[in-house]
PDB file of C-alpha atoms and ligand atoms in Angstrom:
ATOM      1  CA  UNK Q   1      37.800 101.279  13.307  1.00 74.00           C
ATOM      2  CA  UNK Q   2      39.251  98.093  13.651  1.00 90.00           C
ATOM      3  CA  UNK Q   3      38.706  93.709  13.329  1.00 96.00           C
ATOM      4  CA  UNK Q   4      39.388  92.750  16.715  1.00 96.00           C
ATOM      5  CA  UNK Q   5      40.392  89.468  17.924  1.00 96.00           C
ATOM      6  CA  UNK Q   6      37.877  87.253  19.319  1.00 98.00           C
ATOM      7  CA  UNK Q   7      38.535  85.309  22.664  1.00 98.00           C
ATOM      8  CA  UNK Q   8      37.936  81.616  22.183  1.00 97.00           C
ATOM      9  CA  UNK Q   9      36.243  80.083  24.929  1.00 98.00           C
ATOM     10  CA  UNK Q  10      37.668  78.588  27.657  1.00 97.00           C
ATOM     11  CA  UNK Q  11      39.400  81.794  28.473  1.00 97.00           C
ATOM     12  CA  UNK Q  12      39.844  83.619  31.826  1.00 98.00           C
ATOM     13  CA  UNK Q  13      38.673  86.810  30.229  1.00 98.00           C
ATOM     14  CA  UNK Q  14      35.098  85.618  29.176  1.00 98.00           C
ATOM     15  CA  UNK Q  15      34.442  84.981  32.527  1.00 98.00           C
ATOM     16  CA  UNK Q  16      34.926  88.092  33.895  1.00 98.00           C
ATOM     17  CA  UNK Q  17      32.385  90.342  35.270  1.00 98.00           C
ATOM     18  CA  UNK Q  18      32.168  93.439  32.851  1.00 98.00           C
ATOM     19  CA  UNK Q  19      31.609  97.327  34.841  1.00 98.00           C
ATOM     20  CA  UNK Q  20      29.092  99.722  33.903  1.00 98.00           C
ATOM     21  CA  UNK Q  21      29.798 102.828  31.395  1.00 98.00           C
ATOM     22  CA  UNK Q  22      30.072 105.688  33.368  1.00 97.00           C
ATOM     23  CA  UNK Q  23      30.498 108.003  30.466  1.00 97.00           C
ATOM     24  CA  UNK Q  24      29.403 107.774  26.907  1.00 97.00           C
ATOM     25  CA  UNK Q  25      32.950 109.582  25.378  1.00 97.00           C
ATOM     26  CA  UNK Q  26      35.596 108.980  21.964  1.00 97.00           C
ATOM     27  CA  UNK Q  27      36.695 105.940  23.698  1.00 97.00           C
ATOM     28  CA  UNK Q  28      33.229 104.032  23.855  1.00 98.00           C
ATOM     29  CA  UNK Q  29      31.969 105.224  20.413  1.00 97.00           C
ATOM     30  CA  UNK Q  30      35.553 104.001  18.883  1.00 97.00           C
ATOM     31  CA  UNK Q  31      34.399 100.984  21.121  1.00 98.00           C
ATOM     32  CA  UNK Q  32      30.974 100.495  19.207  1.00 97.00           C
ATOM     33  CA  UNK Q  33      32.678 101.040  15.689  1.00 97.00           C
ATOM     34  CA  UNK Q  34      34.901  98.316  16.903  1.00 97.00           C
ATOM     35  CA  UNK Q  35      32.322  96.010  17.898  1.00 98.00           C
ATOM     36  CA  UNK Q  36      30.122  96.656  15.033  1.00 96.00           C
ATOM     37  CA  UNK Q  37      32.844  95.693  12.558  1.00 96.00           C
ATOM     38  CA  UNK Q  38      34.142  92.692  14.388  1.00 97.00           C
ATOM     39  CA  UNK Q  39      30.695  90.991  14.313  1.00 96.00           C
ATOM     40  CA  UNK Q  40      29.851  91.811  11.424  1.00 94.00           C
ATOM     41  CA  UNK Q  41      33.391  90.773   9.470  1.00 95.00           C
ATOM     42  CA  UNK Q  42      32.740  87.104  11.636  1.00 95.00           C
ATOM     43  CA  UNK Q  43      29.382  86.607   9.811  1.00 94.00           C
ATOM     44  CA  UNK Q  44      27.687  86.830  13.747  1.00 95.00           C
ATOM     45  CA  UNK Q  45      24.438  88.826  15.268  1.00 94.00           C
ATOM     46  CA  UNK Q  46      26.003  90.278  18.006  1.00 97.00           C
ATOM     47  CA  UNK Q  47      29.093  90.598  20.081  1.00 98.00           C
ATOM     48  CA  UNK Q  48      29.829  91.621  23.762  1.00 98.00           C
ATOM     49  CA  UNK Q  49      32.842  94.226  24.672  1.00 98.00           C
ATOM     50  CA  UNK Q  50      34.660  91.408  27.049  1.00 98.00           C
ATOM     51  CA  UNK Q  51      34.775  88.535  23.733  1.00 98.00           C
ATOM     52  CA  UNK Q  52      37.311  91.465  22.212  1.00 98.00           C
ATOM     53  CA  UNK Q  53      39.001  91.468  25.466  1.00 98.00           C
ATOM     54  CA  UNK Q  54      37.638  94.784  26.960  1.00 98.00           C
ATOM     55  CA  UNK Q  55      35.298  94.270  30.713  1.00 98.00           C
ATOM     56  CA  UNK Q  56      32.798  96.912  29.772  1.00 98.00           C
ATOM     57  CA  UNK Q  57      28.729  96.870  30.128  1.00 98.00           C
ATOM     58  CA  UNK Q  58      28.171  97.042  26.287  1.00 98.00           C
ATOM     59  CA  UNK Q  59      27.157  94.709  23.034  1.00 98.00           C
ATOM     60  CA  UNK Q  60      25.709  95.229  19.716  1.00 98.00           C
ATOM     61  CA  UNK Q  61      23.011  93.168  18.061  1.00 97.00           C
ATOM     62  CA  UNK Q  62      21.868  92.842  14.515  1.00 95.00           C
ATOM     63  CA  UNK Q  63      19.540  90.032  14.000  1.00 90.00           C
ATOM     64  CA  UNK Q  64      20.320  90.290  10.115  1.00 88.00           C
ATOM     65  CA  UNK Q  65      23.869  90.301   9.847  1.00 80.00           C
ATOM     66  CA  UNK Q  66      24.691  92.621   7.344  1.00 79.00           C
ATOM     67  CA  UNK Q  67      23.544  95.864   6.126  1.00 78.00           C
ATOM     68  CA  UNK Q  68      22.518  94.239   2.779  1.00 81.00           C
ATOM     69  CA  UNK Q  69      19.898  91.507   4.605  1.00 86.00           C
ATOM     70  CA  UNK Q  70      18.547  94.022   7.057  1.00 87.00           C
ATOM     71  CA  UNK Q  71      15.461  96.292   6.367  1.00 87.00           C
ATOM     72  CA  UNK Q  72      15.000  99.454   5.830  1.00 85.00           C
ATOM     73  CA  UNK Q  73      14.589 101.719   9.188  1.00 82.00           C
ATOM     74  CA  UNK Q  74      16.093  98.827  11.190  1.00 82.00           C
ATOM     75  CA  UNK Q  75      19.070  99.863  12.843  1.00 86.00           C
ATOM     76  CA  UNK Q  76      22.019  97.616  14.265  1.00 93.00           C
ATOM     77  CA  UNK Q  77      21.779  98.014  18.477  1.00 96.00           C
ATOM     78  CA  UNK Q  78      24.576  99.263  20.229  1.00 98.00           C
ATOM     79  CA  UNK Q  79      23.576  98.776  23.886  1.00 98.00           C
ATOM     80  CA  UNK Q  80      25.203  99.989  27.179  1.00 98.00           C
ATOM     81  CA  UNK Q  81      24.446  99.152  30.489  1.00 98.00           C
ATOM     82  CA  UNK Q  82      21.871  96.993  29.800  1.00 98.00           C
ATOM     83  CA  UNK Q  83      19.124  95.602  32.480  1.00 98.00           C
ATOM     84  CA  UNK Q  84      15.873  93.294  31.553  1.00 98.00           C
ATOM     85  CA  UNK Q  85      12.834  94.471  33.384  1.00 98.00           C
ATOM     86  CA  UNK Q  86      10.495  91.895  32.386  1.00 98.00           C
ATOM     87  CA  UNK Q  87      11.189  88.598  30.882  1.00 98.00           C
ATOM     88  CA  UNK Q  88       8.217  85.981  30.249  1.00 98.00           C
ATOM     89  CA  UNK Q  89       7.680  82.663  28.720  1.00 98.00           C
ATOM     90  CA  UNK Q  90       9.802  80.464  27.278  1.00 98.00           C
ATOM     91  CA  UNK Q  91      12.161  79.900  23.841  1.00 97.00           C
ATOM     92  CA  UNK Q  92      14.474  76.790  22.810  1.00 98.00           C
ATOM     93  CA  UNK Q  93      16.651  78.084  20.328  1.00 97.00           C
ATOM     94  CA  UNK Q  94      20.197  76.515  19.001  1.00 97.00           C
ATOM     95  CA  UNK Q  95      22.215  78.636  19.812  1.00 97.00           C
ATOM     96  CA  UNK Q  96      25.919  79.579  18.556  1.00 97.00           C
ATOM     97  CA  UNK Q  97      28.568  81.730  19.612  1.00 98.00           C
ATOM     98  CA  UNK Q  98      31.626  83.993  18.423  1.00 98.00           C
ATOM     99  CA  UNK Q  99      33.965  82.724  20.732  1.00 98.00           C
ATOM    100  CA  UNK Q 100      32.634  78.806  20.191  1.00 98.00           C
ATOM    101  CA  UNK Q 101      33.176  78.838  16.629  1.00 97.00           C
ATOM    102  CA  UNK Q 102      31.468  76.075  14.854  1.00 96.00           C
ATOM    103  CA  UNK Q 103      29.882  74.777  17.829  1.00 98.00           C
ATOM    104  CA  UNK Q 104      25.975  75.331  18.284  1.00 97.00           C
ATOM    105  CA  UNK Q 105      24.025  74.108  21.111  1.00 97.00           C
ATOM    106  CA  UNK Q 106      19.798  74.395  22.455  1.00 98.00           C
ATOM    107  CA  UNK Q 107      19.498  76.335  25.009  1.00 98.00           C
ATOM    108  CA  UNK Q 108      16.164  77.778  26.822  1.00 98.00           C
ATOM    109  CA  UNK Q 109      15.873  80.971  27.554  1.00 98.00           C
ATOM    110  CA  UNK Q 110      12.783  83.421  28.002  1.00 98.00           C
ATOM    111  CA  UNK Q 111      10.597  84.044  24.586  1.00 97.00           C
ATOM    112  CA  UNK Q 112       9.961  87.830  25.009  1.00 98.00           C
ATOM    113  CA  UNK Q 113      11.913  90.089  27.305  1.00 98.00           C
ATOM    114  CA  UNK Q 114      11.837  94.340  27.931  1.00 98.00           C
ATOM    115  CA  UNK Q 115      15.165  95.401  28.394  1.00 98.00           C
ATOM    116  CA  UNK Q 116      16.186  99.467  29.663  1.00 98.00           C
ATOM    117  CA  UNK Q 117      19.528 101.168  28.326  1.00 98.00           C
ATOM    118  CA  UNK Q 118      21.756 103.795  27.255  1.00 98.00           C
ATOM    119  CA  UNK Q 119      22.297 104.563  23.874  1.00 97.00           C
ATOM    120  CA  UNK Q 120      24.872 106.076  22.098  1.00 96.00           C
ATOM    121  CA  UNK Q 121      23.584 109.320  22.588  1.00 96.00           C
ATOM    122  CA  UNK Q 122      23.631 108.763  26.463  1.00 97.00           C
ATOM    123  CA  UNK Q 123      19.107 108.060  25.857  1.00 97.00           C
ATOM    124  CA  UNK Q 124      17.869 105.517  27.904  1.00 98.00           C
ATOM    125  CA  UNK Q 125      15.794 103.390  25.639  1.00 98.00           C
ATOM    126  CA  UNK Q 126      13.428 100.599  26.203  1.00 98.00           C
ATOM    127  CA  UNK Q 127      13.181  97.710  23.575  1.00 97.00           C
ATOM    128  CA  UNK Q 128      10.901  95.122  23.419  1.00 97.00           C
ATOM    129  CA  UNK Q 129      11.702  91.755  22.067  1.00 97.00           C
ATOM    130  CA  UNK Q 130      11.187  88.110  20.892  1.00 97.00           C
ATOM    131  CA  UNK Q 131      11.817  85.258  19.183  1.00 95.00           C
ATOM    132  CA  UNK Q 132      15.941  85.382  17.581  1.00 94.00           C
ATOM    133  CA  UNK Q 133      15.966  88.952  18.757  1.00 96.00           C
ATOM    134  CA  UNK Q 134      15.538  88.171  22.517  1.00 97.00           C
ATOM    135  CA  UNK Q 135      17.639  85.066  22.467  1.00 97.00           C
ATOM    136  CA  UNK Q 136      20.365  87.539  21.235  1.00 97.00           C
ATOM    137  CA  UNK Q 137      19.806  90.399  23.464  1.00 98.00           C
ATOM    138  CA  UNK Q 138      19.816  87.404  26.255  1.00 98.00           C
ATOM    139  CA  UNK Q 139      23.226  85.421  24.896  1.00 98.00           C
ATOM    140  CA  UNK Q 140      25.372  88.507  24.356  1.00 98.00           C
ATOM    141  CA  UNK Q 141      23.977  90.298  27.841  1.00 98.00           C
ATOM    142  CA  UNK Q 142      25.172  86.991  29.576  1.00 98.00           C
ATOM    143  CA  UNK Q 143      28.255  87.247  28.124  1.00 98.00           C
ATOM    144  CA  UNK Q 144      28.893  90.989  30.358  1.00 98.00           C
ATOM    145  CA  UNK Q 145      28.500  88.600  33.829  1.00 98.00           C
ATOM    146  CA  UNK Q 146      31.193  86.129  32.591  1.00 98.00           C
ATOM    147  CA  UNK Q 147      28.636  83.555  31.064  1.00 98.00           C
ATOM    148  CA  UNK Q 148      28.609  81.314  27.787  1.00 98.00           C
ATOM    149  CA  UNK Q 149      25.958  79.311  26.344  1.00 98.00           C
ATOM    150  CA  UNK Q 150      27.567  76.160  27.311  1.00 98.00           C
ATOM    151  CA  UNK Q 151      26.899  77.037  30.207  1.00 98.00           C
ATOM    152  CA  UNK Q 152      23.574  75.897  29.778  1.00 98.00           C
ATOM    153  CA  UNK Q 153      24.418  72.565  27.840  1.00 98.00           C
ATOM    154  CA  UNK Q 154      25.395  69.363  29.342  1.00 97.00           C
ATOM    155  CA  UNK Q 155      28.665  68.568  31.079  1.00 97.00           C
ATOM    156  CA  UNK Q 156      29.169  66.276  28.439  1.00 98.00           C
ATOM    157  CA  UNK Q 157      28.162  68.671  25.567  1.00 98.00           C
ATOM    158  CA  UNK Q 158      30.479  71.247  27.308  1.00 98.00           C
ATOM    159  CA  UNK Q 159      33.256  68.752  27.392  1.00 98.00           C
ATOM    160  CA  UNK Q 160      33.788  67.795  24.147  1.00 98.00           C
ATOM    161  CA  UNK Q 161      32.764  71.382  22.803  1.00 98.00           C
ATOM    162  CA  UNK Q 162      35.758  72.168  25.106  1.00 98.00           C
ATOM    163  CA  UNK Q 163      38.077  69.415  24.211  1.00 98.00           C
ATOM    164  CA  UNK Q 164      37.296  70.854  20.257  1.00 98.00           C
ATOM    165  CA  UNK Q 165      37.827  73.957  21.414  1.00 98.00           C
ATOM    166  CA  UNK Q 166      41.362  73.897  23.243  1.00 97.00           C
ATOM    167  CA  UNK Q 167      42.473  71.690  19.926  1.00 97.00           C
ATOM    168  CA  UNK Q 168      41.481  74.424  17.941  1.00 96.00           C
ATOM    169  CA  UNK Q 169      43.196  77.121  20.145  1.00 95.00           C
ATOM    170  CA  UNK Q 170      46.048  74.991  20.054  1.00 95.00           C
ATOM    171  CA  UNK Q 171      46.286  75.139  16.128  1.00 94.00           C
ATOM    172  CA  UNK Q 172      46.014  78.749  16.115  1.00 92.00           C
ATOM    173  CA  UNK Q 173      48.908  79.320  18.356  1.00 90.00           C
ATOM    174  CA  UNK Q 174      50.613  76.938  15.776  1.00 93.00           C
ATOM    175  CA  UNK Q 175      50.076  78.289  12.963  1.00 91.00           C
ATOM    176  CA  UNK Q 176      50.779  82.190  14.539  1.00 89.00           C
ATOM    177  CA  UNK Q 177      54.336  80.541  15.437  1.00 91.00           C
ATOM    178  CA  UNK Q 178      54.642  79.277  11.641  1.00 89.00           C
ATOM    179  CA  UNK Q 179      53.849  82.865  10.738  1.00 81.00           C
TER     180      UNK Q 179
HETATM  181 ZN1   ZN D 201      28.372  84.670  22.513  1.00 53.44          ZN
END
C-alpha cells in the first residue's frame, strides 16, 4: 500500500482512454489498496486509476471521506469496468477534483443513474444512485475516457483554472528541484 502521486490537470495522461480489467489478480487488488489510500490521504471522495498514472477501467468512491464520517454497513466502492445502464433527470452540483486542486466548478450531470460492474471479488454488481453519490460515480467514471470536469465549464472558466493550474505545476517542479 502506497500514497501515489496525483496528475495535475492539464496532463497528457488524464486524457487517455483507460482499458478494461481483464482479470481481477495481486496486481489490481494492490491497485485498489493504492487507490483507496491516495484518496483518502488527499481529503477526496473518489479517485480514478489513470489520475495515479495507471490507464485501467477502475475508481473508488466514498461519499464520506473517511472511515470515521462514514456509517456503519457502508462500504467504500471499488469499481471495475464500470457501465451506466440508465441515467435520468438532472443534478447541478459544484464540483471539484483531485487533479484540479483548489479549483471547484458547477457542472450538470444526471440526478440518479444505475450503473453494472465488477467487484473485487470478480461479482458483477448493480448500484443505484443519486444526489453526491451519482455526481461521483459520474466525475470519476469520466475520468477512465480521458475527461475532466472542466470540461464542462466555460472556456473562460477552463482558462484561468488552467493558467492557475500550470503556475501551480510550475511551483512544484520548483520546489522538487530545491529539494
Ligand atoms: Zn476528478
Amino acid at each position: 500500500m502506497a500514497i501515489k502521486d496525483i496528475l495535475i490537470w492539464p496532463d497528457p495522461e488524464l486524457a487517455k482512454v483507460s482499458e478494461e480489467v481483464e482479470t481481477i489478480d495481486d496486481e489490481i487488488r494492490a491497485l485498489a489498496e493504492d487507490l483507496l489510500e491516495t484518496m483518502y490521504a488527499a481529503d477526496g471522495v473518489g479517485l480514478a486509476a489513470p489520475q495515479i498514472g495507471i490507464h485501467k477501467r477502475m475508481v473508488v468512491v466514498d461519499i464520506y471521506g473517511s472511515e470515521e464520517d462514514r456509517p456503519s454497513g457502508e462500504e467504500p466502492l471499488v469499481i471495475i469496468n464500470p457501465k451506466f445502464v440508465h441515467k435520468e433527470g438532472e443534478l447541478t452540483w459544484e464540483e471539484g477534483c483531485l487533479s484540479v486542486p483548489g479549483e471547484v466548478g458547477k457542472v450538470t450531470r444526471a440526478g440518479k443513474v444505475t450503473m453494472t460492474y465488477t467487484d473485487l471479488d470478480g461479482n458483477e454488481q448493480t448500484i443505484e444512485a443519486e444526489g453526491l453519490k451519482a455526481v461521483a460515480l459520474q466525475h470519476e467514471c469520466d475520468h477512465l475516457d480521458g475527461k475532466l470536469f472542466v470540461e464542462y465549464l466555460s472556456r473562460l472558466k477552463r482558462n484561468m483554472i488552467k493558467k492557475r493550474m500550470l503556475k501551480l505545476k510550475a511551483e512544484r517542479e520548483e520546489e522538487d528541484a530545491a529539494a
